Amino acid sequence: MMMCTQKQELLRDVGCLRAKSPTLGIVVLRMDGLVSPVHSGFLMLAGADICLDQRAQSMEILASIQALRRRDLALKAKYLEARDRGVSPAPAETNTGLIRLSPGPVHGWTLLEDGWRLVTPGCHAVALTGAERRVLRVLLAASPNPVTREKLFSDNEGDQPTSRYIDVVVSRLKRKVALHGERLPIRSVWGVGYVFSCS
């Protein structure tokens, strides 16, 4: 995909692209001048992977795009291999504080990259925030049993979040997955909390 944008809107547009697609390779190629190290840093903080300017040679541009393509193919292969083997490399914490490995994907749902990325049964990768990661790790480890709202966050995380905060985190997770045309099987259990169950 190629996109043209005005200089003053470049940071905003790069940030929007990254927010819409966390795994997209973004190359910024400025042909109207030089990219200073500071501006390049801001663009990369906004979500760009590579920043080039008019001094870049065609081979450098091609090699940069090829490197991003290799990374994309390697990530997709990793997700597919993990799904096919039934491996879930992300550890899940139990409410006792002990660490145990998850028994594998739950009905095709898998956490990768130490739990920072959820892979759906349709092989869509969803980037997670810290709160979303914690909630999913606990729910997947306990599935198909329900988990109380209090146990969705550990005691060493300071102030316990409100029940409403956890509802917002779950709602945000469901919206993220829905963007890929899939439904996250987290249900609320009245008087208890939440359950991750595909039944």
CSV table of C-alpha atoms in Angstrom, one decimal:
chain,number,residue,atom,x,y,z
A,1,MET,CA,0.0,0.0,0.0
A,2,MET,CA,1.3,3.5,-0.8
A,3,MET,CA,0.0,6.7,0.7
A,4,CYS,CA,0.8,10.3,0.0
A,5,THR,CA,0.4,12.9,2.8
A,6,GLN,CA,1.3,16.4,3.6
A,7,LYS,CA,4.4,17.1,5.7
A,8,GLN,CA,2.4,18.5,8.6
A,9,GLU,CA,0.1,15.5,8.7
A,10,LEU,CA,2.7,12.9,8.4
A,11,LEU,CA,3.1,12.1,12.1
A,12,ARG,CA,-0.7,11.8,12.6
A,13,ASP,CA,-1.1,9.6,9.5
A,14,VAL,CA,1.7,7.3,10.5
A,15,GLY,CA,0.2,7.0,14.0
A,16,CYS,CA,-3.2,6.2,12.6
A,17,LEU,CA,-1.9,3.6,10.3
A,18,ARG,CA,0.0,1.9,13.2
A,19,ALA,CA,-3.1,2.0,15.4
A,20,LYS,CA,-5.2,0.4,12.7
A,21,SER,CA,-2.7,-2.3,11.9
A,22,PRO,CA,-0.1,-3.1,14.5
A,23,THR,CA,1.8,-5.6,12.3
A,24,LEU,CA,1.9,-3.5,9.1
A,25,GLY,CA,5.3,-2.6,7.8
A,26,ILE,CA,5.5,1.2,7.4
A,27,VAL,CA,8.2,2.8,5.4
A,28,VAL,CA,8.3,6.6,5.3
A,29,LEU,CA,10.0,8.0,2.1
A,30,ARG,CA,10.3,11.8,2.1
A,31,MET,CA,11.1,13.1,-1.4
A,32,ASP,CA,10.7,16.8,-0.5
A,33,GLY,CA,13.7,17.2,1.7
A,34,LEU,CA,15.9,15.6,4.3
A,35,VAL,CA,14.7,13.8,7.3
A,36,SER,CA,16.5,15.0,10.4
A,37,PRO,CA,17.4,12.4,13.1
A,38,VAL,CA,14.9,14.1,15.4
A,39,HIS,CA,12.1,14.0,12.9
A,40,SER,CA,13.0,10.4,12.0
A,41,GLY,CA,12.8,9.5,15.7
A,42,PHE,CA,9.4,11.1,16.0
A,43,LEU,CA,8.1,9.2,13.0
A,44,MET,CA,9.5,5.9,14.4
A,45,LEU,CA,7.9,6.6,17.8
A,46,ALA,CA,4.6,7.2,15.9
A,47,GLY,CA,4.8,3.8,14.3
A,48,ALA,CA,7.1,3.9,11.3
A,49,ASP,CA,9.6,1.0,10.9
A,50,ILE,CA,12.0,2.7,8.4
A,51,CYS,CA,12.5,6.4,7.6
A,52,LEU,CA,14.2,7.4,4.3
A,53,ASP,CA,14.6,10.7,2.5
A,54,GLN,CA,15.7,11.9,-1.0
A,55,ARG,CA,19.3,10.7,-0.4
A,56,ALA,CA,18.2,7.1,-0.3
A,57,GLN,CA,19.2,5.0,-3.3
A,58,SER,CA,16.7,2.7,-5.0
A,59,MET,CA,18.5,-0.4,-3.8
A,60,GLU,CA,18.3,0.8,-0.2
A,61,ILE,CA,14.5,1.4,-0.6
A,62,LEU,CA,14.0,-2.0,-2.2
A,63,ALA,CA,16.1,-3.8,0.5
A,64,SER,CA,14.1,-2.0,3.3
A,65,ILE,CA,10.8,-3.1,1.8
A,66,GLN,CA,12.1,-6.7,1.3
A,67,ALA,CA,13.3,-6.8,5.0
A,68,LEU,CA,9.8,-5.8,6.2
A,69,ARG,CA,8.3,-8.5,3.9
A,70,ARG,CA,10.6,-11.2,5.3
A,71,ARG,CA,9.6,-10.2,8.9
A,72,ASP,CA,5.9,-10.3,8.0
A,73,LEU,CA,6.3,-13.8,6.4
A,74,ALA,CA,8.3,-15.1,9.4
A,75,LEU,CA,5.6,-13.9,11.8
A,76,LYS,CA,2.8,-15.4,9.9
A,77,ALA,CA,4.7,-18.7,9.7
A,78,LYS,CA,5.3,-18.6,13.4
A,79,TYR,CA,1.6,-18.1,14.2
A,80,LEU,CA,0.5,-20.9,11.8
A,81,GLU,CA,3.1,-23.3,13.2
A,82,ALA,CA,2.1,-22.6,16.8
A,83,ARG,CA,-1.6,-23.1,15.9
A,84,ASP,CA,-0.9,-26.3,14.0
A,85,ARG,CA,1.3,-27.8,16.8
A,86,GLY,CA,-1.2,-26.7,19.5
A,87,VAL,CA,1.6,-24.8,21.3
A,88,SER,CA,0.9,-21.8,23.5
A,89,PRO,CA,4.3,-20.3,24.5
A,90,ALA,CA,2.9,-17.7,26.9
A,91,PRO,CA,2.8,-18.7,30.5
A,92,ALA,CA,-0.4,-18.1,32.5
A,93,GLU,CA,-0.4,-17.1,36.1
A,94,THR,CA,-2.7,-18.9,38.5
A,95,ASN,CA,-4.3,-17.1,41.4
A,96,THR,CA,-1.7,-18.7,43.8
A,97,GLY,CA,1.0,-16.7,42.1
A,98,LEU,CA,2.7,-19.8,40.7
A,99,ILE,CA,3.5,-19.9,37.0
A,100,ARG,CA,2.3,-22.8,34.8
A,101,LEU,CA,2.2,-23.2,31.1
A,102,SER,CA,-1.1,-23.0,29.5
A,103,PRO,CA,-2.3,-26.4,28.2
A,104,GLY,CA,-2.2,-25.0,24.6
A,105,PRO,CA,-4.6,-23.0,22.5
A,106,VAL,CA,-8.2,-22.9,23.7
A,107,HIS,CA,-10.4,-23.7,20.7
A,108,GLY,CA,-7.8,-22.1,18.4
A,109,TRP,CA,-7.2,-19.0,20.5
A,110,THR,CA,-3.5,-18.6,21.3
A,111,LEU,CA,-1.3,-16.1,23.1
A,112,LEU,CA,2.2,-15.5,21.5
A,113,GLU,CA,5.1,-13.1,22.1
A,114,ASP,CA,4.9,-13.7,25.9
A,115,GLY,CA,1.2,-13.0,25.9
A,116,TRP,CA,1.4,-9.6,24.1
A,117,ARG,CA,-0.3,-10.9,20.9
A,118,LEU,CA,-3.5,-12.8,20.6
A,119,VAL,CA,-3.9,-15.1,17.6
A,120,THR,CA,-7.5,-15.9,16.6
A,121,PRO,CA,-8.7,-19.1,15.1
A,122,GLY,CA,-8.7,-17.3,11.7
A,123,CYS,CA,-5.0,-16.5,12.2
A,124,HIS,CA,-5.5,-12.8,12.9
A,125,ALA,CA,-2.9,-11.3,15.2
A,126,VAL,CA,-4.3,-8.8,17.8
A,127,ALA,CA,-1.8,-6.6,19.8
A,128,LEU,CA,-2.7,-6.4,23.5
A,129,THR,CA,-2.2,-3.8,26.1
A,130,GLY,CA,-1.0,-4.8,29.6
A,131,ALA,CA,-4.4,-5.0,31.1
A,132,GLU,CA,-5.8,-6.9,28.1
A,133,ARG,CA,-2.9,-9.3,28.3
A,134,ARG,CA,-3.4,-10.0,32.0
A,135,VAL,CA,-7.2,-10.6,31.6
A,136,LEU,CA,-6.7,-13.0,28.7
A,137,ARG,CA,-3.9,-14.9,30.3
A,138,VAL,CA,-5.9,-15.6,33.5
A,139,LEU,CA,-9.1,-16.4,31.5
A,140,LEU,CA,-7.4,-18.8,29.1
A,141,ALA,CA,-5.6,-20.6,32.0
A,142,ALA,CA,-8.9,-21.1,33.8
A,143,SER,CA,-11.0,-22.0,30.8
A,144,PRO,CA,-13.7,-23.3,30.8
A,145,ASN,CA,-14.1,-22.3,34.5
A,146,PRO,CA,-15.3,-18.7,35.4
A,147,VAL,CA,-12.9,-16.3,37.1
A,148,THR,CA,-13.9,-13.6,39.5
A,149,ARG,CA,-13.2,-10.0,38.7
A,150,GLU,CA,-10.9,-9.7,41.7
A,151,LYS,CA,-8.7,-12.5,40.4
A,152,LEU,CA,-8.3,-11.0,37.0
A,153,PHE,CA,-5.6,-8.7,38.5
A,154,SER,CA,-2.9,-9.8,40.9
A,155,ASP,CA,-2.4,-8.4,44.4
A,156,ASN,CA,1.0,-6.9,43.5
A,157,GLU,CA,-0.4,-4.5,40.9
A,158,GLY,CA,-1.2,-1.9,43.5
A,159,ASP,CA,-4.8,-0.6,43.7
A,160,GLN,CA,-7.4,-3.0,42.6
A,161,PRO,CA,-9.2,-1.8,39.5
A,162,THR,CA,-12.9,-1.2,39.7
A,163,SER,CA,-15.4,-3.7,38.4
A,164,ARG,CA,-16.2,-1.1,35.7
A,165,TYR,CA,-12.6,-0.9,34.6
A,166,ILE,CA,-12.5,-4.7,34.0
A,167,ASP,CA,-15.7,-4.5,32.0
A,168,VAL,CA,-14.1,-1.8,29.8
A,169,VAL,CA,-11.0,-3.9,29.2
A,170,VAL,CA,-13.2,-6.9,28.2
A,171,SER,CA,-15.3,-4.7,25.9
A,172,ARG,CA,-12.2,-3.3,24.3
A,173,LEU,CA,-10.9,-6.8,23.7
A,174,LYS,CA,-14.1,-7.8,22.0
A,175,ARG,CA,-14.1,-4.8,19.7
A,176,LYS,CA,-10.5,-5.4,18.7
A,177,VAL,CA,-11.3,-9.0,17.7
A,178,ALA,CA,-14.5,-8.0,16.0
A,179,LEU,CA,-12.5,-5.7,13.6
A,180,HIS,CA,-11.2,-9.0,12.1
A,181,GLY,CA,-14.7,-10.4,11.7
A,182,GLU,CA,-14.4,-12.8,14.7
A,183,ARG,CA,-16.1,-13.1,18.0
A,184,LEU,CA,-14.1,-13.3,21.2
A,185,PRO,CA,-15.7,-16.0,23.4
A,186,ILE,CA,-15.6,-14.2,26.7
A,187,ARG,CA,-18.9,-14.1,28.6
A,188,SER,CA,-19.9,-12.5,31.8
A,189,VAL,CA,-21.1,-14.8,34.5
A,190,TRP,CA,-23.7,-13.1,36.8
A,191,GLY,CA,-22.5,-12.8,40.3
A,192,VAL,CA,-19.0,-14.3,39.5
A,193,GLY,CA,-17.0,-12.6,36.8
A,194,TYR,CA,-16.0,-13.8,33.3
A,195,VAL,CA,-15.4,-17.0,31.5
A,196,PHE,CA,-13.6,-17.8,28.3
A,197,SER,CA,-15.7,-20.5,26.8
A,198,CYS,CA,-16.5,-21.4,23.2
A,199,SER,CA,-19.5,-23.6,24.1
